[in-house]
Coordinates of C-alpha atoms in Angstrom, one line a residue:
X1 CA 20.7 3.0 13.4
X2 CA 24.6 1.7 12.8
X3 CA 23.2 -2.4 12.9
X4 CA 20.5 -1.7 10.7
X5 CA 21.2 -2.5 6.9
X6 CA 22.0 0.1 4.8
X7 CA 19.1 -0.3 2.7
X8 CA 16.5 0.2 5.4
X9 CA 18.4 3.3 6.7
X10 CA 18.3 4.9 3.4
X11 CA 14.5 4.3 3.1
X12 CA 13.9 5.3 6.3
X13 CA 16.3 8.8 6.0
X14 CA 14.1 9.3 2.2
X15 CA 11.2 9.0 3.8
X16 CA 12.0 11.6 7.1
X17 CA 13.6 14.3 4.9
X18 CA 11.3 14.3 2.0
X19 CA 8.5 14.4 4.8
X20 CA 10.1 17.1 6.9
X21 CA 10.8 19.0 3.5
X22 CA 6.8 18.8 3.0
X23 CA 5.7 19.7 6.4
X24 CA 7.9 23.1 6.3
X25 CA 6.9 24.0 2.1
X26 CA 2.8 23.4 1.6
X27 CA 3.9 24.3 -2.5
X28 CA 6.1 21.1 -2.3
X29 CA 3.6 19.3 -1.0
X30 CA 0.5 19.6 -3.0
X31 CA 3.3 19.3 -6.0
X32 CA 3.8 15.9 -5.0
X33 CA 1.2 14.4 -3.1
X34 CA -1.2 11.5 -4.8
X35 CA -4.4 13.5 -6.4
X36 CA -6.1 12.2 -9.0
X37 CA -7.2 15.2 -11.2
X38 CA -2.9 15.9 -11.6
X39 CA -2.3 12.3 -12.1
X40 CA -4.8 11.5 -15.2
X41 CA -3.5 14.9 -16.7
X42 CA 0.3 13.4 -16.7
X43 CA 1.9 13.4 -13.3
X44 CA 2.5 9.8 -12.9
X45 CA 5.1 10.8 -10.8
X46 CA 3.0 11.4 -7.9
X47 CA 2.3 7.5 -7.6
X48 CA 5.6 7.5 -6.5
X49 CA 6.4 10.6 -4.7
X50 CA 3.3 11.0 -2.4
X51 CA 4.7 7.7 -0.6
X52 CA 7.7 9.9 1.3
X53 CA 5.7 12.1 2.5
X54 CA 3.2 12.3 5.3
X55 CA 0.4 14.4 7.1
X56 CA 2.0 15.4 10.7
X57 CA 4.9 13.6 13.3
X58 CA 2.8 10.7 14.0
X59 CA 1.6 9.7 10.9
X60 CA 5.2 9.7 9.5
X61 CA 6.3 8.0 13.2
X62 CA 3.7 5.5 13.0
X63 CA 5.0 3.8 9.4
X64 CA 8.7 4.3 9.9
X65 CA 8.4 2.3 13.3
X66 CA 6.3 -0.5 11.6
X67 CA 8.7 -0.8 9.0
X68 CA 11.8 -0.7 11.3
X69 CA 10.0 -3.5 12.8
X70 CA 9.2 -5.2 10.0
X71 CA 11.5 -4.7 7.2
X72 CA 14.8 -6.6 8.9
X73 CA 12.8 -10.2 8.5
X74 CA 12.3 -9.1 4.8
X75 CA 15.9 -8.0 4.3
X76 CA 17.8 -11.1 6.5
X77 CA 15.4 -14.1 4.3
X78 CA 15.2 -12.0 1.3
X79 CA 18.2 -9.5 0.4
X80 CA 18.4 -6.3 0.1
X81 CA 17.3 -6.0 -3.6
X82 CA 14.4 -7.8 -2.8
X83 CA 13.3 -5.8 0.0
X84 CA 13.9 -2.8 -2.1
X85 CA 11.9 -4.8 -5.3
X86 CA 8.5 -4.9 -2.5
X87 CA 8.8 -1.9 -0.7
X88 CA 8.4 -0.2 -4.2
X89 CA 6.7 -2.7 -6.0
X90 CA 4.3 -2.3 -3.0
X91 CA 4.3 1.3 -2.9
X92 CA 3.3 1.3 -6.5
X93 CA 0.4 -1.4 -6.4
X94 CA -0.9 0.4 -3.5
X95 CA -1.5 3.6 -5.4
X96 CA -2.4 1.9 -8.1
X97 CA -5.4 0.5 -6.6
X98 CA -6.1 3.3 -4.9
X99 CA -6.0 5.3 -8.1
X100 CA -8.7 2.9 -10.0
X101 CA -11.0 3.2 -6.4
X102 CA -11.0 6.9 -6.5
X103 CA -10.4 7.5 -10.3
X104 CA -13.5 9.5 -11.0
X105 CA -12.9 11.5 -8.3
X106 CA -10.8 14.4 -9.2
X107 CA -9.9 15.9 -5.9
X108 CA -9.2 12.7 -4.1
X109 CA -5.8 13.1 -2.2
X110 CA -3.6 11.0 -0.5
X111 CA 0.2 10.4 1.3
X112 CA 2.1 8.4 3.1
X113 CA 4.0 5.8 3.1
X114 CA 1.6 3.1 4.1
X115 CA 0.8 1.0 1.3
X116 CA 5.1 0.1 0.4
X117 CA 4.5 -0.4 4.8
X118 CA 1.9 -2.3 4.2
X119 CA 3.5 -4.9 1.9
X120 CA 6.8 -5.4 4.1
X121 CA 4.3 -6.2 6.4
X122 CA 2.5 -8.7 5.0
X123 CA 5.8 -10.2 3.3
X124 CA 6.5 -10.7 6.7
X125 CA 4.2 -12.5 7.8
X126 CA 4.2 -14.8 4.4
X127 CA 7.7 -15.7 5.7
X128 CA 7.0 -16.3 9.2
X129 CA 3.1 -16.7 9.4
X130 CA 3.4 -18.4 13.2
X131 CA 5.5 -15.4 15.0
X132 CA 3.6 -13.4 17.6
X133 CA 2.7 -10.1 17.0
X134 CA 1.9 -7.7 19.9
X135 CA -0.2 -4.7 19.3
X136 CA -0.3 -1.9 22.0
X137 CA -4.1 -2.1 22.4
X138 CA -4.0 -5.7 22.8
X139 CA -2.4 -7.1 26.0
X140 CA -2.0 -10.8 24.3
X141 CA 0.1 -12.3 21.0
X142 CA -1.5 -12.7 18.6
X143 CA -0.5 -14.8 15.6
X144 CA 0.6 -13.3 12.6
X145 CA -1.4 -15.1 10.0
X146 CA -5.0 -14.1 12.0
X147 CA -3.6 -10.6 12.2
X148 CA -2.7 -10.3 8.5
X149 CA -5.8 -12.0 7.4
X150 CA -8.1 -9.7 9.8
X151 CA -5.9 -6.4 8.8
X152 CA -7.0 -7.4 5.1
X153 CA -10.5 -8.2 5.8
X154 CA -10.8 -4.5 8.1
X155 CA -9.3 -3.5 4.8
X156 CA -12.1 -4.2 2.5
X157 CA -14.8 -3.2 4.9
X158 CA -13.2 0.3 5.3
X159 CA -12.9 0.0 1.0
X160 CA -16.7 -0.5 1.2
X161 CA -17.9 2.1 3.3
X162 CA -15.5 5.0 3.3
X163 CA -16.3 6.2 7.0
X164 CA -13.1 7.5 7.8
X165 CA -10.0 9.3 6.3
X166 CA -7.9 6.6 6.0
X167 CA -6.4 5.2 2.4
X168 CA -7.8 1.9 3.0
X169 CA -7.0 0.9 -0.9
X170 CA -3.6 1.4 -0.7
X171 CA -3.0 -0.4 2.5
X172 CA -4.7 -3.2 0.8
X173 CA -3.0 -2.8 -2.8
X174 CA 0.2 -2.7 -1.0
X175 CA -0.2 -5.9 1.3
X176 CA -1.3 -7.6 -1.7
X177 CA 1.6 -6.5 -3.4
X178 CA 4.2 -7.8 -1.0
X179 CA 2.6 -11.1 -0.7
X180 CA 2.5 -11.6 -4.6
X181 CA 5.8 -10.5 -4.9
X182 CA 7.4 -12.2 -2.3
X183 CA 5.9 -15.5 -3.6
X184 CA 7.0 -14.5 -6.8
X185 CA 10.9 -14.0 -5.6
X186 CA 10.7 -16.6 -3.0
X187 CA 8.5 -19.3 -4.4
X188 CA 10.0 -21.8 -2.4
X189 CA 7.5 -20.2 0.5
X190 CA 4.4 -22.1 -1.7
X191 CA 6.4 -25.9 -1.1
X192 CA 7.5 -24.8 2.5
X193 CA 4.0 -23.5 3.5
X194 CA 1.3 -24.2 1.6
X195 CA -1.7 -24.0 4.3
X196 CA -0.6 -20.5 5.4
X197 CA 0.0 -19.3 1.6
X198 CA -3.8 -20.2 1.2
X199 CA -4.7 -19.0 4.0
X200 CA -3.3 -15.3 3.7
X201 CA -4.3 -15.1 0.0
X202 CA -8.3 -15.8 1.3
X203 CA -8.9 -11.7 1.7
X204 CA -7.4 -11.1 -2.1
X205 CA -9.8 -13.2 -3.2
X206 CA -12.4 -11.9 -1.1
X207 CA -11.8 -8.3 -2.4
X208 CA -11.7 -9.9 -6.4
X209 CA -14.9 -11.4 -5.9
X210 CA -16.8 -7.9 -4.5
X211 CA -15.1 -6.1 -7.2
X212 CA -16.1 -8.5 -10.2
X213 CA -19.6 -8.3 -8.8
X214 CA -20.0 -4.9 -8.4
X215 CA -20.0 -5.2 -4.6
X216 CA -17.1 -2.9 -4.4

């Protein structure tokens, strides 16, 4: 970990220990895991806190490798302070939309750092929309605006019909949250590449729509 920025290794160390500290104390970890009952009685805190810690090993493995993939692009174009600005700023928009999704119901749960993930990842990709990306089921590259427009897209259909256990709301309120913020510090990005820009804000819009029509 010695050539990776110090920023990165302190997300990365927050995120094991506070995890580890959950897995061992169950008290610690409903204190401060996202639930909505808890939250709309005062605990704001939790939109913050459930995002260091995680279900099991591999869930926790899972986003800490993503992000030691990702995050260096963000940091070496960006700076540190504005990797630190989306990671949180992500983490926060994630829960936030996850929060108005599930707001009425009062035992809806959720961890993990995915959503803050989830918008380093898409930043990412904002900033170099033409790398390959190689996923381990997938035995060819794949460009990385198709996959962060299809990740968006499987998004909204796992928004819409809740089959599985997985916050799809957050990963979507947190992708969305790196690519507005990284326009937002970096808007040089628009001028430099304004077909991919459009193309990766297509699913936001997408998701707007359903939601101002009740499709969502």
């Amino acid at each position: 970990m010695s050539g990776l920025p110090i920023v990165l290794i302190l997300i990365l160390l927050a995120n094991v220990l506070f995890s580890m500290a959950g897995f061992k104390d169950q008290t610690l970890f409903r204190k401060y895991m996202f639930q909505i009952a808890p939250i709309k009685a005062g605990e704001q805190l939790r939109m913050f806190t459930s995002a260091f810690l995680h279900a099991d090993w591999m869930h926790l493995i899972f986003n800490m490798y993503t992000l030691y993939i990702f995050a260096p692009i963000v940091i070496s174009q960006l700076g540190d302070v504005n990797f630190l600005l989306i990671y949180l700023g992500s983490l926060l928009l994630g829960n936030l939309l996850s929060f108005l999704f599930h707001k009425n119901e009062p035992y809806y749960s959720a961890i993990g750092a995915s959503g803050a993930v989830s918008g380093i990842l898409y930043a990412s990709i904002l900033i170099f929309p033409d790398m390959s990306l190689y996923l381990f089921f997938i035995p060819i590259p794949i460009p990385a605006y198709i996959f962060g427009i299809g990740y968006l897209v499987y998004s909204i259909y796992g928004m819409k019909n809740q089959h599985d256990n997985i916050g799809h709301d957050a990963h979507f309120g947190g992708a969305a949250g790196g690519y507005i913020l990284t326009l937002f510090l970096q808007p040089s990005i628009i001028v430099a590449s304004p077909f991919f820009v459009s193309l990766l804000a297509i699913p936001i819009v997408i998701l707007f729509v359903l939601i101002k029509t009740g499709k969502i």
